[in-house]
Coordinates of C-alpha atoms and ligand atoms in Angstrom, one line a residue:
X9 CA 0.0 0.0 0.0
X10 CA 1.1 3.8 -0.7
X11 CA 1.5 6.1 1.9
X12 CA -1.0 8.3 2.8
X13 CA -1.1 11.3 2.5
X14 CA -2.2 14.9 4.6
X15 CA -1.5 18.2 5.4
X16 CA -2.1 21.4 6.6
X17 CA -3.6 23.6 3.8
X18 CA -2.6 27.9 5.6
X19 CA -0.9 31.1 4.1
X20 CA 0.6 31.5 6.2
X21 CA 1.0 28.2 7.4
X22 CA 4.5 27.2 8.6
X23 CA 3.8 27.6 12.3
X24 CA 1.3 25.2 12.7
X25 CA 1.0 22.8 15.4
X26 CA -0.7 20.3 13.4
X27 CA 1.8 18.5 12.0
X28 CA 3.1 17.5 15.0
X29 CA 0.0 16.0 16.6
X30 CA -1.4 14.4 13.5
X31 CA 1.9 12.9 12.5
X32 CA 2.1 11.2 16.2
X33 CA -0.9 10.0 15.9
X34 CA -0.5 8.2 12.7
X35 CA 2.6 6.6 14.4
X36 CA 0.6 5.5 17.2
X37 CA -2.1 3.8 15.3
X38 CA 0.1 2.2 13.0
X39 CA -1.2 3.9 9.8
X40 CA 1.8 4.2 7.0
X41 CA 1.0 8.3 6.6
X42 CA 2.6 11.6 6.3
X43 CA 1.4 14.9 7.1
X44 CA 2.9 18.4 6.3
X45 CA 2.5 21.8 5.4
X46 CA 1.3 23.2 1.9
X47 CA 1.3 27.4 1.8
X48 CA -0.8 28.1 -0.9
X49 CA -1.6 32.1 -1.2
X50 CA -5.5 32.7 -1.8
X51 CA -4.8 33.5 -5.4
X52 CA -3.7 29.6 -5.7
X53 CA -6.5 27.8 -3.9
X54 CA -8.7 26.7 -6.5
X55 CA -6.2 25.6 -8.4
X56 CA -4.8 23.7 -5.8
X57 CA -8.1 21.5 -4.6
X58 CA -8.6 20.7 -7.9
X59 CA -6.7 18.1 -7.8
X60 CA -5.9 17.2 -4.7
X61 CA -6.2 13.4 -5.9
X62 CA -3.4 13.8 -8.7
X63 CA -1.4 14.8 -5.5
X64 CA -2.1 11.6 -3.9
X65 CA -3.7 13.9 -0.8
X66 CA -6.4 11.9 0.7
X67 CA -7.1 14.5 3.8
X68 CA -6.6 18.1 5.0
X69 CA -6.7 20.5 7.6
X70 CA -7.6 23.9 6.2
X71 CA -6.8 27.2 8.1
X72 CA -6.3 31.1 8.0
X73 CA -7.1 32.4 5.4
X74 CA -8.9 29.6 3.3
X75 CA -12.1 28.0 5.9
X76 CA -14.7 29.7 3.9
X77 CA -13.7 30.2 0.2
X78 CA -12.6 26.7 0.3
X79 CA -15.8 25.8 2.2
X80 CA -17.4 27.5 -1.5
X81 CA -15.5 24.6 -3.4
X82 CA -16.3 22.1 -1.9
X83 CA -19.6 22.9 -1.6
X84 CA -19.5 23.7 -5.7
X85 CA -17.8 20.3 -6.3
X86 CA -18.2 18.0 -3.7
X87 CA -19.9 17.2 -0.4
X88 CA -20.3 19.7 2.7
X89 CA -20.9 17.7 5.9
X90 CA -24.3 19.6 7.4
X91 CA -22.4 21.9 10.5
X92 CA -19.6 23.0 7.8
X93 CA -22.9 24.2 5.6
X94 CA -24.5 26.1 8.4
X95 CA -21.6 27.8 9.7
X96 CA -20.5 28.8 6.3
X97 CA -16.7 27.4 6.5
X98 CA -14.7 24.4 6.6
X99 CA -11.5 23.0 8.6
X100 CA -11.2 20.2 6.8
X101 CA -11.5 18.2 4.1
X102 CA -11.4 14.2 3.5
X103 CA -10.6 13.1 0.0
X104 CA -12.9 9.7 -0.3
X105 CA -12.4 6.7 -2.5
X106 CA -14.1 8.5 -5.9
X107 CA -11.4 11.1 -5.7
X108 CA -14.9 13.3 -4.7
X109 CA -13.8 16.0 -1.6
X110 CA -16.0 15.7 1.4
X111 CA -16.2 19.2 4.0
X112 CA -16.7 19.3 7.5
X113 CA -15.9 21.6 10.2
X114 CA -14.6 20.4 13.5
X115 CA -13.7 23.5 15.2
X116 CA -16.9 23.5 17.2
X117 CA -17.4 19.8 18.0
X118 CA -13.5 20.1 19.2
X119 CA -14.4 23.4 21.2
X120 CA -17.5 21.4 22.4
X121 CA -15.6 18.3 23.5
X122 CA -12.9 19.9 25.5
X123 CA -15.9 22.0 27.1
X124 CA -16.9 18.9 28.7
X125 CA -13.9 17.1 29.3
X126 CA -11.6 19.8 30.2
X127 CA -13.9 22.6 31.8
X128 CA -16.3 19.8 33.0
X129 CA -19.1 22.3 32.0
X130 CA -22.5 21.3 30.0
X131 CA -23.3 24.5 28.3
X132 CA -27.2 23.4 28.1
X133 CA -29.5 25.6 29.6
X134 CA -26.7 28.1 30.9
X135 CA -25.3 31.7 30.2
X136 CA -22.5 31.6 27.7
X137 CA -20.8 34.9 27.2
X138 CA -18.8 35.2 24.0
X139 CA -15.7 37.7 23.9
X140 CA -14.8 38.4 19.8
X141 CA -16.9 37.7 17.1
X142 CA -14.5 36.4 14.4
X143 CA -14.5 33.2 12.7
X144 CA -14.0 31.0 16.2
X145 CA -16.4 32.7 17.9
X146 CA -18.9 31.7 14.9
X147 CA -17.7 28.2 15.1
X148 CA -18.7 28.0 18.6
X149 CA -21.7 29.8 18.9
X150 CA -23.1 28.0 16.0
X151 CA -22.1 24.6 17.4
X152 CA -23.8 25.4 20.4
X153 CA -26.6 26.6 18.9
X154 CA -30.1 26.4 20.7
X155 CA -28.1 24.4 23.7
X156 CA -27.4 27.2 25.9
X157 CA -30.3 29.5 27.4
X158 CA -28.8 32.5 26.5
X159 CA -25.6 33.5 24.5
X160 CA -24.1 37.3 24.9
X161 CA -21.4 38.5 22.5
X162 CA -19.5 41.4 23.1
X163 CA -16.5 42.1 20.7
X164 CA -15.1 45.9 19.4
X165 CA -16.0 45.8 16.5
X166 CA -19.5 46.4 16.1
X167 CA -20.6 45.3 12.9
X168 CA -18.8 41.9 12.9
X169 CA -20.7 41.3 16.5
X170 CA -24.4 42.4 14.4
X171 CA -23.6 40.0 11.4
X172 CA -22.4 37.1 13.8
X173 CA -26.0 37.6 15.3
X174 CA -27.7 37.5 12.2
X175 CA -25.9 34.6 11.2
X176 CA -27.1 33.1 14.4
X177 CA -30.3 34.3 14.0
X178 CA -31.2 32.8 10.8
X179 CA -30.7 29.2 12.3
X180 CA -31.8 29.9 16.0
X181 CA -34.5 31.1 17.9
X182 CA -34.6 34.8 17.7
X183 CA -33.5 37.1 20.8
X184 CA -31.8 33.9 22.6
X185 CA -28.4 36.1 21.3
X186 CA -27.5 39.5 22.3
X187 CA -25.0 41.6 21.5
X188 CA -23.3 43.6 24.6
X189 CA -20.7 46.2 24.7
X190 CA -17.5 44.7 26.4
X191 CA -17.0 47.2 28.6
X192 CA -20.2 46.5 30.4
X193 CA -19.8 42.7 30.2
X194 CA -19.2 42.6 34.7
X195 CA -22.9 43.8 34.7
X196 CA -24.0 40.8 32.7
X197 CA -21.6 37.8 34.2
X198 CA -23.4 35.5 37.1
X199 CA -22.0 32.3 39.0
X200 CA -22.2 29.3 36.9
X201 CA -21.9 31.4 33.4
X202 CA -19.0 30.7 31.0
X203 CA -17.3 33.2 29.8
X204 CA -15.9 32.4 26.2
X205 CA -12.2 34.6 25.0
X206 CA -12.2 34.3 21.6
X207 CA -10.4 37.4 21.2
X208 CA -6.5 37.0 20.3
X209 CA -5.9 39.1 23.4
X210 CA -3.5 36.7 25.4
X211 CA -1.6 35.4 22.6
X212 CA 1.2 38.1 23.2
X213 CA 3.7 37.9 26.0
X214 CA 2.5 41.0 27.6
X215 CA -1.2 41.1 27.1
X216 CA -3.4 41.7 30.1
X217 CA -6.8 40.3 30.2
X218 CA -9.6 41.5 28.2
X219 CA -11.8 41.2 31.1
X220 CA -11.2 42.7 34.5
X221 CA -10.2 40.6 37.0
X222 CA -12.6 42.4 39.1
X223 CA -15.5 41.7 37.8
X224 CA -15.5 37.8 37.4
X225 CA -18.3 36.2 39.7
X226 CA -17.4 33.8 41.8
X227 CA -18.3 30.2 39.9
X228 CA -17.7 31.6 36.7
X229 CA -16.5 28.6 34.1
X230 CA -13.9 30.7 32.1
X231 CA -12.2 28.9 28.8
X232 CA -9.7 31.0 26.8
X233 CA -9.0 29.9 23.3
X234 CA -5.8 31.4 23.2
X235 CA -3.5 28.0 23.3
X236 CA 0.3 29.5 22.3
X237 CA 1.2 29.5 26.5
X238 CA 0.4 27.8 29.4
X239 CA -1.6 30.3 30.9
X240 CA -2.7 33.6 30.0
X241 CA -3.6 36.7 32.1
X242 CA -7.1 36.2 31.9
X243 CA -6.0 32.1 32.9
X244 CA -4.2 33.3 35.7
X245 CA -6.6 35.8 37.4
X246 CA -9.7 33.3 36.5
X247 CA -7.0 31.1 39.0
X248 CA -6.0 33.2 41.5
X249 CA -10.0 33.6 42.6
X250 CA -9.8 29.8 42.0
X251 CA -12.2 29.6 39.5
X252 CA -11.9 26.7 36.9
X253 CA -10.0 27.9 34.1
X254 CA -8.9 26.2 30.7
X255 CA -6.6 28.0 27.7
X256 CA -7.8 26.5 24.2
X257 CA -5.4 23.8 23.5
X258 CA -8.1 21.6 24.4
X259 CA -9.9 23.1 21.5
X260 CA -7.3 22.6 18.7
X261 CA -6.7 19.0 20.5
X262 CA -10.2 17.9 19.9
X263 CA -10.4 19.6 16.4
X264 CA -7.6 17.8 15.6
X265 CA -8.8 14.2 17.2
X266 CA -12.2 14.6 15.0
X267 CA -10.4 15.5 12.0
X268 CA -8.0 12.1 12.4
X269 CA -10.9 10.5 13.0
X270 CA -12.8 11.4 9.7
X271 CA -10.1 10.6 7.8
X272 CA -9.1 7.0 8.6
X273 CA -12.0 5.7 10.7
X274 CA -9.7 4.6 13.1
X275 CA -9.8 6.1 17.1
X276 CA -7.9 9.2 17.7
X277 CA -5.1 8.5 20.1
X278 CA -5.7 11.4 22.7
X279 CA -3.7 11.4 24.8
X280 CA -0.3 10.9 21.9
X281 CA -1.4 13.6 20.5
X282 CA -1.8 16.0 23.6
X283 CA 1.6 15.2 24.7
X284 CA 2.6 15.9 20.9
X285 CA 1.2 19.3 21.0
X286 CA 2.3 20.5 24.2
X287 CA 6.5 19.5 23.1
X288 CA 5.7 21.2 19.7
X289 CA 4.5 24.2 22.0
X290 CA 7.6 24.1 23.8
X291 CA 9.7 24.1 20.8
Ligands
LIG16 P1 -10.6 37.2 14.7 O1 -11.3 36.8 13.4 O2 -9.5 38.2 14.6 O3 -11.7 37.7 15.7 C1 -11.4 38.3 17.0 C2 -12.4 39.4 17.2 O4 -12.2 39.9 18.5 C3 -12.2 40.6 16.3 O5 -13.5 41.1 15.8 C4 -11.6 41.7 17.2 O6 -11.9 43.0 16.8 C5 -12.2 41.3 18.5 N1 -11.5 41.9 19.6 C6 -10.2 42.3 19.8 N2 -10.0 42.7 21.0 C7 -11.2 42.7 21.7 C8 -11.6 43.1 23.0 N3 -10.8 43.6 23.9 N4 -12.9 42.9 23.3 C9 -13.8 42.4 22.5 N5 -13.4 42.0 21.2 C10 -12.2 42.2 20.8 O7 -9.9 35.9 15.4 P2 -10.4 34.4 15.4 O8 -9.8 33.7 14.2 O9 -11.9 34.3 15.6 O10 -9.6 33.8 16.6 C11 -9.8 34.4 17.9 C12 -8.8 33.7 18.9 O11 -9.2 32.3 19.0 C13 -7.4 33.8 18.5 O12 -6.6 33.9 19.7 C14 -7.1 32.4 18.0 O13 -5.7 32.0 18.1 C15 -8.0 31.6 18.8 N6 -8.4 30.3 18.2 C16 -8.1 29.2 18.9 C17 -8.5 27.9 18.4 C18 -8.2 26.7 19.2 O14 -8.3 25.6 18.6 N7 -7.9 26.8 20.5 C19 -9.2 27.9 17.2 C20 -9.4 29.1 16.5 C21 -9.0 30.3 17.0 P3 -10.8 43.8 15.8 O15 -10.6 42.9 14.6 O16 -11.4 45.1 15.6 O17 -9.5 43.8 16.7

């Protein structure tokens, strides 16, 4: 048999964690498979899935900038898995035995997994407040969809907060979002609320929280999605009042373990692939 092959489809993309994780866990399940890196600028994309089967690629990961134009071919030319349609972009793709590309989106099943294994919290029927509107926050919200009793989002920019909500609002009961400004977000936050950074506020060295340490109830579930360092400012203050506290490498964990999973059919090895991340972190 031929090795198989996958990647990590980015522009940039050279800094991704993936191949790491997904390349351990090929190892420890035995499969004969090789994943790496393809930088393709937008200007190359379409030519690039065209033939992903002439490149003897059978699976990828896609990222920054490419989830939702690619998301539009696959959709033109193959099969978009139901979440990847609704949310409007994909995260990978799974080339199957007709050479015929297949689209999902595992962002917010991964985000959805490590909420329960990791932050121990079921978001059914509770207050989920979302910092940051961008394309993660509309991954989760729209994975979590009617689950919660109410969803808040607060982000800067205005108009990328009102056309997450329409977004929302076209698949999900009306009024169960609502858009908050984030400097009032302490009058909103209760006990037993999670409170969602999916801002890239944390990702820098120096970055102080985006939320004040102040106003965090006690109870409070907080998970950050920022996953480049151990802890993060808002991490650490969430810690301090000894609230339970997760950074997102959880998220891109379970993304990951879903994706490996779609593609070979086989079990994810979890815990090869956390301990995978965490030394490519290091490095
Ligand atoms: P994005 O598209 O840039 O969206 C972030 C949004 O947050 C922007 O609208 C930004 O506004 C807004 N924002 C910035 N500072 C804010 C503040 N203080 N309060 C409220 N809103 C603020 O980013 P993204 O792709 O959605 O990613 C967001 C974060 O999630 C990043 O840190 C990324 O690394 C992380 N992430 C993690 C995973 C994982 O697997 N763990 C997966 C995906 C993403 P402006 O654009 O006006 O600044």
């Amino acid at each position: 048999m031929t090795k198989m092959i996958y990647g990590v489809l980015g522009h940039p993309a050279g800094h991704s964690l993936s191949p790491a994780m997904q390349n351990a866990a090929f190892r420890a399940q035995g499969i004969d498979a090789e994943y790496g890196v393809y930088d393709v600028a937008p200007e190359g994309l379409e030519d690039f899935l065209s033939n992903l089967p002439g490149k003897g690629i059978a699976g990828l990961n896609v990222t920054i900038p490419h989830k939702i134009k690619a998301k539009e071919f696959v959709e033109k030319h193959g099969i978009l898995d139901a979440f990847a349609k609704k949310l409007g972009a994909i995260n990978t793709i799974k080339v199957d035995d007709d050479g015929k590309l297949c689209g999902f989106n595992t962002d917010g099943p991964g985000f959805y997994r490590s909420l329960i294994e990791d932050l121990k919290f079921e978001p059914e029927g509770k207050t989920v407040f979302v910092l940051g509107s961008g394309g993660a926050a509309m991954a989760i919200v729209m994975y979590l969809g009617n689950g919660p009793k109410r969803i808040f989002i607060a982000d800067v920019d205005k108009d990328k907060a009102a056309a997450l909500k329409l977004h929302y609002d076209g698949y999900y009961d009306k009024s169960r979002l609502s858009i908050v400004d984030p400097a009032d977000i302490g009058k909103y936050l209760g006990p037993n609320d999670l409170l969602v950074n999916a801002t890239p506020i944390g990702m820098k060295d120096q970055d102080p929280s985006p939320v004040a340490k102040e106003v965090l109830p006690r109870g409070l579930r907080v998970y950050d999605l920022v996953y480049n360092r151990p802890a993060t400012q808002l991490v650490k203050d969430a810690g301090s009042m000894k609230l339970h506290a997760v950074t997102g490498l959880g998220m891109l964990l379970y993304q990951g373990a879903i994706a490996f999973e779609i593609w070979t059919g086989a079990k994810a090895p979890v815990a090869v692939m956390k301990k995978a991340l965490k030394e490519a972190l290091k490095s």
